[in-house]
Structure formats: C-alpha cells, structure tokens
PDB file of C-alpha atoms in Angstrom:
ATOM      1  CA  GLU A   1      97.625 138.214  90.398  1.00 61.00           C
ATOM      2  CA  ALA A   2      99.644 137.199  93.437  1.00 74.00           C
ATOM      3  CA  GLY A   3      99.565 133.499  94.222  1.00 89.00           C
ATOM      4  CA  VAL A   4      98.828 131.638  97.424  1.00 94.00           C
ATOM      5  CA  ALA A   5     101.494 132.517  99.979  1.00 95.00           C
ATOM      6  CA  GLN A   6     102.666 130.063 102.604  1.00 97.00           C
ATOM      7  CA  SER A   7     105.237 130.244 105.356  1.00 96.00           C
ATOM      8  CA  PRO A   8     107.562 128.946 106.503  1.00 97.00           C
ATOM      9  CA  ARG A   9     108.895 126.965 103.533  1.00 95.00           C
ATOM     10  CA  TYR A  10     110.652 124.427 105.713  1.00 96.00           C
ATOM     11  CA  LYS A  11     110.400 123.419 109.351  1.00 97.00           C
ATOM     12  CA  ILE A  12     112.231 120.782 111.380  1.00 98.00           C
ATOM     13  CA  ILE A  13     110.947 119.989 114.866  1.00 98.00           C
ATOM     14  CA  GLU A  14     111.272 117.236 117.404  1.00 97.00           C
ATOM     15  CA  LYS A  15     108.367 114.932 118.111  1.00 97.00           C
ATOM     16  CA  ARG A  16     105.946 116.218 120.749  1.00 97.00           C
ATOM     17  CA  GLN A  17     106.782 119.829 119.870  1.00 98.00           C
ATOM     18  CA  SER A  18     104.199 122.148 118.386  1.00 97.00           C
ATOM     19  CA  VAL A  19     104.312 123.915 115.014  1.00 98.00           C
ATOM     20  CA  ALA A  20     102.158 126.382 113.095  1.00 98.00           C
ATOM     21  CA  PHE A  21     101.846 127.117 109.393  1.00 97.00           C
ATOM     22  CA  TRP A  22     100.429 130.225 107.797  1.00 97.00           C
ATOM     23  CA  CYS A  23      98.567 130.713 104.533  1.00 97.00           C
ATOM     24  CA  ASN A  24      97.445 133.834 102.706  1.00 96.00           C
ATOM     25  CA  PRO A  25      95.109 132.928  99.821  1.00 94.00           C
ATOM     26  CA  ILE A  26      94.579 134.809  96.589  1.00 92.00           C
ATOM     27  CA  SER A  27      92.648 137.995  97.238  1.00 90.00           C
ATOM     28  CA  GLY A  28      88.924 137.443  96.952  1.00 87.00           C
ATOM     29  CA  HIS A  29      89.085 133.644  97.101  1.00 89.00           C
ATOM     30  CA  ALA A  30      86.375 132.567  99.509  1.00 87.00           C
ATOM     31  CA  THR A  31      87.316 128.901  99.727  1.00 90.00           C
ATOM     32  CA  LEU A  32      90.539 127.797 101.398  1.00 93.00           C
ATOM     33  CA  TYR A  33      91.911 124.303 101.827  1.00 94.00           C
ATOM     34  CA  TRP A  34      94.710 122.672 103.775  1.00 97.00           C
ATOM     35  CA  TYR A  35      96.136 119.483 102.307  1.00 96.00           C
ATOM     36  CA  GLN A  36      98.730 117.069 103.647  1.00 97.00           C
ATOM     37  CA  GLN A  37     101.018 115.448 101.072  1.00 95.00           C
ATOM     38  CA  ILE A  38     103.174 112.604 102.344  1.00 94.00           C
ATOM     39  CA  LEU A  39     106.146 111.714 100.157  1.00 90.00           C
ATOM     40  CA  GLY A  40     105.056 109.557  97.220  1.00 86.00           C
ATOM     41  CA  GLN A  41     101.355 110.191  97.796  1.00 88.00           C
ATOM     42  CA  GLY A  42      98.761 112.560  96.453  1.00 90.00           C
ATOM     43  CA  PRO A  43      97.496 115.451  98.566  1.00 93.00           C
ATOM     44  CA  LYS A  44      94.929 114.533 101.223  1.00 93.00           C
ATOM     45  CA  LEU A  45      92.379 117.130 102.342  1.00 93.00           C
ATOM     46  CA  LEU A  46      92.658 118.077 105.999  1.00 96.00           C
ATOM     47  CA  ILE A  47      90.185 120.947 106.210  1.00 96.00           C
ATOM     48  CA  GLN A  48      88.119 123.169 103.928  1.00 93.00           C
ATOM     49  CA  PHE A  49      86.922 126.673 104.808  1.00 93.00           C
ATOM     50  CA  GLN A  50      84.237 128.701 103.087  1.00 89.00           C
ATOM     51  CA  ASN A  51      84.979 132.276 104.179  1.00 87.00           C
ATOM     52  CA  ASN A  52      85.654 131.747 107.905  1.00 84.00           C
ATOM     53  CA  GLY A  53      83.378 128.731 108.353  1.00 91.00           C
ATOM     54  CA  VAL A  54      84.476 125.082 108.246  1.00 93.00           C
ATOM     55  CA  VAL A  55      82.877 123.069 105.421  1.00 90.00           C
ATOM     56  CA  ASP A  56      84.761 119.778 105.814  1.00 90.00           C
ATOM     57  CA  ASP A  57      87.196 118.714 108.526  1.00 94.00           C
ATOM     58  CA  SER A  58      86.350 115.012 108.494  1.00 92.00           C
ATOM     59  CA  GLN A  59      89.962 113.974 107.869  1.00 92.00           C
ATOM     60  CA  LEU A  60      91.581 116.384 110.320  1.00 96.00           C
ATOM     61  CA  PRO A  61      93.117 114.537 113.316  1.00 95.00           C
ATOM     62  CA  LYS A  62      91.421 116.827 115.798  1.00 95.00           C
ATOM     63  CA  ASP A  63      93.290 115.486 118.816  1.00 96.00           C
ATOM     64  CA  ARG A  64      96.457 117.157 117.541  1.00 97.00           C
ATOM     65  CA  PHE A  65      95.594 119.339 114.552  1.00 98.00           C
ATOM     66  CA  SER A  66      93.678 122.602 114.601  1.00 97.00           C
ATOM     67  CA  ALA A  67      93.039 125.266 112.005  1.00 97.00           C
ATOM     68  CA  GLU A  68      91.390 128.635 111.890  1.00 95.00           C
ATOM     69  CA  ARG A  69      90.620 131.269 109.339  1.00 94.00           C
ATOM     70  CA  LEU A  70      90.051 134.571 111.031  1.00 82.00           C
ATOM     71  CA  LYS A  71      88.055 137.189 109.116  1.00 84.00           C
ATOM     72  CA  GLY A  72      87.798 134.835 106.154  1.00 81.00           C
ATOM     73  CA  VAL A  73      91.255 135.676 104.791  1.00 90.00           C
ATOM     74  CA  ASP A  74      94.500 134.262 106.268  1.00 95.00           C
ATOM     75  CA  SER A  75      94.572 130.844 107.830  1.00 97.00           C
ATOM     76  CA  THR A  76      96.814 128.999 110.264  1.00 97.00           C
ATOM     77  CA  LEU A  77      97.209 125.261 110.734  1.00 98.00           C
ATOM     78  CA  LYS A  78      98.666 124.011 114.006  1.00 98.00           C
ATOM     79  CA  ILE A  79      99.970 120.641 115.114  1.00 98.00           C
ATOM     80  CA  GLN A  80     100.365 119.995 118.829  1.00 97.00           C
ATOM     81  CA  PRO A  81     102.006 117.646 119.713  1.00 97.00           C
ATOM     82  CA  ALA A  82     103.705 116.539 116.501  1.00 97.00           C
ATOM     83  CA  LYS A  83     104.358 112.886 115.695  1.00 97.00           C
ATOM     84  CA  LEU A  84     106.921 111.355 113.347  1.00 97.00           C
ATOM     85  CA  GLU A  85     104.160 110.426 110.881  1.00 96.00           C
ATOM     86  CA  ASP A  86     103.240 114.116 110.512  1.00 97.00           C
ATOM     87  CA  SER A  87     106.348 114.594 108.358  1.00 97.00           C
ATOM     88  CA  ALA A  88     104.887 115.799 105.069  1.00 97.00           C
ATOM     89  CA  VAL A  89     104.358 118.826 102.887  1.00 96.00           C
ATOM     90  CA  TYR A  90     101.400 120.935 104.013  1.00 97.00           C
ATOM     91  CA  LEU A  91      99.757 122.613 101.065  1.00 96.00           C
ATOM     92  CA  CYS A  92      97.327 125.473 101.186  1.00 96.00           C
ATOM     93  CA  ALA A  93      95.015 126.054  98.237  1.00 93.00           C
ATOM     94  CA  SER A  94      92.341 128.596  97.482  1.00 91.00           C
ATOM     95  CA  ARG A  95      89.490 128.828  95.045  1.00 86.00           C
ATOM     96  CA  LEU A  96      87.310 131.722  93.903  1.00 79.00           C
ATOM     97  CA  GLY A  97      84.081 129.786  94.112  1.00 71.00           C
ATOM     98  CA  THR A  98      82.685 126.283  94.126  1.00 64.00           C
ATOM     99  CA  GLY A  99      81.223 126.327  90.637  1.00 62.00           C
ATOM    100  CA  SER A 100      82.413 124.062  87.872  1.00 53.00           C
ATOM    101  CA  ASN A 101      84.699 126.638  86.282  1.00 59.00           C
ATOM    102  CA  TYR A 102      86.894 127.226  89.291  1.00 67.00           C
ATOM    103  CA  GLY A 103      90.108 125.304  89.780  1.00 71.00           C
ATOM    104  CA  TYR A 104      92.338 125.272  92.803  1.00 79.00           C
ATOM    105  CA  THR A 105      95.467 127.371  93.111  1.00 88.00           C
ATOM    106  CA  PHE A 106      98.059 125.842  95.399  1.00 91.00           C
ATOM    107  CA  GLY A 107     100.838 127.475  97.351  1.00 94.00           C
ATOM    108  CA  SER A 108     104.356 126.021  97.327  1.00 93.00           C
ATOM    109  CA  GLY A 109     103.767 124.310 100.646  1.00 95.00           C
ATOM    110  CA  THR A 110     105.538 123.967 103.963  1.00 96.00           C
ATOM    111  CA  ARG A 111     107.800 120.944 104.231  1.00 96.00           C
ATOM    112  CA  LEU A 112     107.660 119.614 107.802  1.00 97.00           C
ATOM    113  CA  THR A 113     110.187 117.139 109.133  1.00 97.00           C
ATOM    114  CA  VAL A 114     109.533 115.654 112.572  1.00 98.00           C
ATOM    115  CA  VAL A 115     112.581 113.989 114.125  1.00 97.00           C
TER     116      VAL A 115
ATOM    117  CA  GLN B   1      89.880 100.267  97.291  1.00 72.00           C
ATOM    118  CA  LYS B   2      91.152 103.806  96.802  1.00 81.00           C
ATOM    119  CA  GLU B   3      88.749 106.238  95.200  1.00 89.00           C
ATOM    120  CA  VAL B   4      91.343 107.252  92.613  1.00 93.00           C
ATOM    121  CA  GLU B   5      94.074 104.883  91.431  1.00 93.00           C
ATOM    122  CA  GLN B   6      97.151 106.073  89.565  1.00 94.00           C
ATOM    123  CA  ASP B   7     100.316 104.230  88.578  1.00 86.00           C
ATOM    124  CA  PRO B   8     103.129 105.961  90.482  1.00 82.00           C
ATOM    125  CA  GLY B   9     105.726 105.225  87.813  1.00 84.00           C
ATOM    126  CA  PRO B  10     108.390 106.443  87.376  1.00 91.00           C
ATOM    127  CA  LEU B  11     107.888 106.782  83.644  1.00 95.00           C
ATOM    128  CA  SER B  12     110.943 107.592  81.556  1.00 97.00           C
ATOM    129  CA  VAL B  13     110.603 108.600  77.894  1.00 97.00           C
ATOM    130  CA  PRO B  14     112.863 110.173  75.242  1.00 97.00           C
ATOM    131  CA  GLU B  15     112.293 113.769  74.200  1.00 98.00           C
ATOM    132  CA  GLY B  16     109.641 114.049  71.501  1.00 97.00           C
ATOM    133  CA  ALA B  17     107.721 110.945  72.586  1.00 97.00           C
ATOM    134  CA  ILE B  18     103.979 110.846  73.161  1.00 97.00           C
ATOM    135  CA  VAL B  19     103.239 110.291  76.829  1.00 97.00           C
ATOM    136  CA  SER B  20     100.083 108.655  78.150  1.00 96.00           C
ATOM    137  CA  LEU B  21      99.188 109.049  81.819  1.00 97.00           C
ATOM    138  CA  ASN B  22      96.163 107.303  83.273  1.00 96.00           C
ATOM    139  CA  CYS B  23      93.916 107.077  86.302  1.00 96.00           C
ATOM    140  CA  THR B  24      90.891 105.056  87.258  1.00 96.00           C
ATOM    141  CA  TYR B  25      88.264 106.051  89.793  1.00 95.00           C
ATOM    142  CA  SER B  26      85.517 104.224  91.627  1.00 93.00           C
ATOM    143  CA  ASN B  27      82.875 106.827  92.508  1.00 89.00           C
ATOM    144  CA  SER B  28      80.344 107.288  89.707  1.00 89.00           C
ATOM    145  CA  ALA B  29      79.286 110.608  91.282  1.00 88.00           C
ATOM    146  CA  PHE B  30      82.536 112.260  90.187  1.00 89.00           C
ATOM    147  CA  GLN B  31      81.774 114.817  87.487  1.00 88.00           C
ATOM    148  CA  TYR B  32      84.812 117.086  87.319  1.00 89.00           C
ATOM    149  CA  PHE B  33      88.272 115.904  86.399  1.00 92.00           C
ATOM    150  CA  MET B  34      91.587 117.679  86.657  1.00 92.00           C
ATOM    151  CA  TRP B  35      95.240 117.110  85.941  1.00 95.00           C
ATOM    152  CA  TYR B  36      97.877 118.859  87.983  1.00 94.00           C
ATOM    153  CA  ARG B  37     101.611 119.093  87.342  1.00 96.00           C
ATOM    154  CA  GLN B  38     103.916 119.226  90.341  1.00 94.00           C
ATOM    155  CA  TYR B  39     107.573 120.102  90.023  1.00 94.00           C
ATOM    156  CA  SER B  40     109.942 119.061  92.779  1.00 89.00           C
ATOM    157  CA  ARG B  41     109.491 121.166  95.925  1.00 85.00           C
ATOM    158  CA  LYS B  42     106.588 123.102  94.408  1.00 88.00           C
ATOM    159  CA  GLY B  43     102.847 123.032  94.877  1.00 90.00           C
ATOM    160  CA  PRO B  44     100.617 121.379  92.250  1.00 91.00           C
ATOM    161  CA  GLU B  45      99.760 123.535  89.244  1.00 91.00           C
ATOM    162  CA  LEU B  46      96.476 123.084  87.380  1.00 89.00           C
ATOM    163  CA  LEU B  47      96.998 121.840  83.810  1.00 92.00           C
ATOM    164  CA  MET B  48      93.605 120.700  82.584  1.00 90.00           C
ATOM    165  CA  TYR B  49      90.039 120.896  83.922  1.00 88.00           C
ATOM    166  CA  THR B  50      87.228 118.925  82.280  1.00 88.00           C
ATOM    167  CA  TYR B  51      83.596 118.197  83.005  1.00 85.00           C
ATOM    168  CA  SER B  52      81.987 114.827  82.315  1.00 84.00           C
ATOM    169  CA  SER B  53      83.087 112.601  79.426  1.00 85.00           C
ATOM    170  CA  GLY B  54      84.977 113.728  76.355  1.00 87.00           C
ATOM    171  CA  ASN B  55      88.246 115.249  75.226  1.00 91.00           C
ATOM    172  CA  LYS B  56      89.818 118.612  75.900  1.00 93.00           C
ATOM    173  CA  GLU B  57      92.910 119.857  74.142  1.00 95.00           C
ATOM    174  CA  ASP B  58      95.309 122.623  75.183  1.00 93.00           C
ATOM    175  CA  GLY B  59      98.471 122.914  73.130  1.00 96.00           C
ATOM    176  CA  ARG B  60     100.478 119.718  73.503  1.00 97.00           C
ATOM    177  CA  PHE B  61      98.167 118.400  76.222  1.00 97.00           C
ATOM    178  CA  THR B  62      94.946 116.424  75.734  1.00 97.00           C
ATOM    179  CA  ALA B  63      92.737 115.282  78.597  1.00 96.00           C
ATOM    180  CA  GLN B  64      90.315 112.448  78.012  1.00 95.00           C
ATOM    181  CA  VAL B  65      87.532 111.212  80.281  1.00 95.00           C
ATOM    182  CA  ASP B  66      85.530 108.026  79.780  1.00 94.00           C
ATOM    183  CA  LYS B  67      82.879 107.940  82.489  1.00 92.00           C
ATOM    184  CA  SER B  68      81.496 104.599  81.314  1.00 92.00           C
ATOM    185  CA  SER B  69      84.768 102.900  82.224  1.00 94.00           C
ATOM    186  CA  LYS B  70      85.750 105.425  84.941  1.00 94.00           C
ATOM    187  CA  TYR B  71      89.016 106.107  83.166  1.00 94.00           C
ATOM    188  CA  ILE B  72      90.927 109.396  82.943  1.00 95.00           C
ATOM    189  CA  SER B  73      93.862 110.025  80.616  1.00 96.00           C
ATOM    190  CA  LEU B  74      96.345 112.788  79.904  1.00 97.00           C
ATOM    191  CA  PHE B  75      98.318 112.728  76.661  1.00 97.00           C
ATOM    192  CA  ILE B  76     101.410 114.855  76.125  1.00 98.00           C
ATOM    193  CA  ARG B  77     102.590 115.246  72.538  1.00 97.00           C
ATOM    194  CA  ASP B  78     106.165 116.117  71.595  1.00 98.00           C
ATOM    195  CA  SER B  79     107.291 115.741  75.197  1.00 98.00           C
ATOM    196  CA  GLN B  80     110.014 118.100  76.414  1.00 97.00           C
ATOM    197  CA  PRO B  81     112.540 117.831  79.263  1.00 97.00           C
ATOM    198  CA  SER B  82     110.614 120.667  80.933  1.00 97.00           C
ATOM    199  CA  ASP B  83     107.628 118.287  81.187  1.00 97.00           C
ATOM    200  CA  SER B  84     109.584 116.224  83.731  1.00 97.00           C
ATOM    201  CA  ALA B  85     107.441 116.402  86.849  1.00 96.00           C
ATOM    202  CA  THR B  86     104.865 114.453  88.824  1.00 96.00           C
ATOM    203  CA  TYR B  87     101.392 114.458  87.279  1.00 97.00           C
ATOM    204  CA  LEU B  88      98.401 114.161  89.588  1.00 96.00           C
ATOM    205  CA  CYS B  89      94.890 113.334  88.487  1.00 95.00           C
ATOM    206  CA  ALA B  90      92.063 114.685  90.626  1.00 93.00           C
ATOM    207  CA  THR B  91      88.313 114.507  90.644  1.00 91.00           C
ATOM    208  CA  PHE B  92      85.246 115.610  92.564  1.00 84.00           C
ATOM    209  CA  SER B  93      81.481 115.572  92.295  1.00 81.00           C
ATOM    210  CA  GLY B  94      80.958 119.335  92.383  1.00 74.00           C
ATOM    211  CA  GLY B  95      80.022 122.182  94.685  1.00 71.00           C
ATOM    212  CA  TYR B  96      81.535 121.939  98.143  1.00 69.00           C
ATOM    213  CA  GLN B  97      82.558 118.301  97.745  1.00 75.00           C
ATOM    214  CA  LYS B  98      86.220 117.577  98.397  1.00 79.00           C
ATOM    215  CA  VAL B  99      88.660 116.960  95.583  1.00 85.00           C
ATOM    216  CA  THR B 100      90.279 113.507  95.664  1.00 89.00           C
ATOM    217  CA  PHE B 101      93.765 113.129  94.217  1.00 92.00           C
ATOM    218  CA  GLY B 102      95.595 110.168  92.769  1.00 94.00           C
ATOM    219  CA  THR B 103      99.055 109.339  94.087  1.00 93.00           C
ATOM    220  CA  GLY B 104     100.756 110.968  91.109  1.00 94.00           C
ATOM    221  CA  THR B 105     102.913 109.596  88.267  1.00 95.00           C
ATOM    222  CA  LYS B 106     106.516 110.738  88.111  1.00 95.00           C
ATOM    223  CA  LEU B 107     107.543 111.495  84.536  1.00 96.00           C
ATOM    224  CA  GLN B 108     111.080 111.993  83.265  1.00 97.00           C
ATOM    225  CA  VAL B 109     111.688 113.178  79.712  1.00 97.00           C
ATOM    226  CA  ILE B 110     115.239 112.460  78.658  1.00 97.00           C
ATOM    227  CA  PRO B 111     116.910 114.859  76.173  1.00 96.00           C
TER     228      PRO B 111
END
C-alpha cells in the first residue's frame, strides 16, 4: 500500500510571499488532515476533510491559510502571505474511517522556512 | 493548561535499558490513546493504539492507560539504538473529533 505523498519536501520563501503544498492520501481514505508542526512541538490540526467537505477548520488562520480537497482525493494547502512564524513542517495525514480501529497515516511532511 | 502534557526530554539511556515515556491529559472525554514515533525529518508513525484503560503489548512495546488518573505511558523493553526518535502521545474522544498531540519526548539510546 502506497503511503501518503506530499510535495515539495522543502520550501524556502521570503515573508509576504505565497506558497502551496500538495498531498495525495492513501487510496480510499476518506478523511484527510493537515497539521502544522513547529520545531519542538507536537502537530497541531489545521483542517480536517471528510471526502471533499470540511469537518473542522477551527484552528486554521483563515486570513492567510486556505485549503481545498477537490473530488475528495488530493488536497492543497496554501499560505498567502507567509509570515516568519509560519516556519514549520506541514504534515498531511489520512485515515480510512473515523471508527475506533482506524489510526492516522502521516506523510513525511513539507518543511517550510520563511525568511 | 494544555490538553495533553508531555515531558520534552531529551531522555538518554544505554542500550538494553527499559524506557518509560509518559503523558497526562486533562479532558475526561478522551477515549482513544495513541503513541507515535517520529524519526528526524520524517512524519509520525503509529506505534500503539488503545481504547480506554488498560495495557496493550506489541513486541518490546507496552502501552498503558489509566483513565482514573488521566495518565498514559509507553514502555520500551530492551531498548535499541534504532529506537532513538521523538515519541508523541496523542488522544481523542472518537468519531470526527480532532486528535490532540503532546509535544513529544526525544529519546536517545546509546550503544
């Protein structure tokens, strides 16, 4: 089974620039998550999709962050404009279902540095 | 108060030692408990997944949950250098509810 694919692996941008990350979840996984992991901290949920609908985006800074999941498969996360504090690893995870037996599978993440 | 508290370490032990990693949580609604291992520059990898209180064993790893004290533990027996990683505890109440992670404990097993 192929894992969760993310690209790019690394990105360096200047503050106020825009950036986009892409995620392809495991085939058949209906639930997709974007997490932000700042160095030395645990992952923090930004947005959760169930198929192509948003379930939870309460911690997404909507003035600068946006995400979409077209056709309930791939997803993109965009930051515009970026700030220095957005430097972090952005992790995508997917899950087959929401029942008790289903764990998350994470991608390797995109490491963003804002200078 | 954070919902999930975890000592960030770092924790350094000799090869073969028994390692104890711990978390506490504040929300009594949490029912599902997980431990993830994260190697440097990699995404977290699910190690253990437990429901409610009790113990679960998988090889050298044992996860323990005590809901009465809101305490989660991961024990690693016969630790190996390959166990050197950051260990994240995580928990949620079920269904569509979000998973909350601890900050992670960095473990180094010295040969």
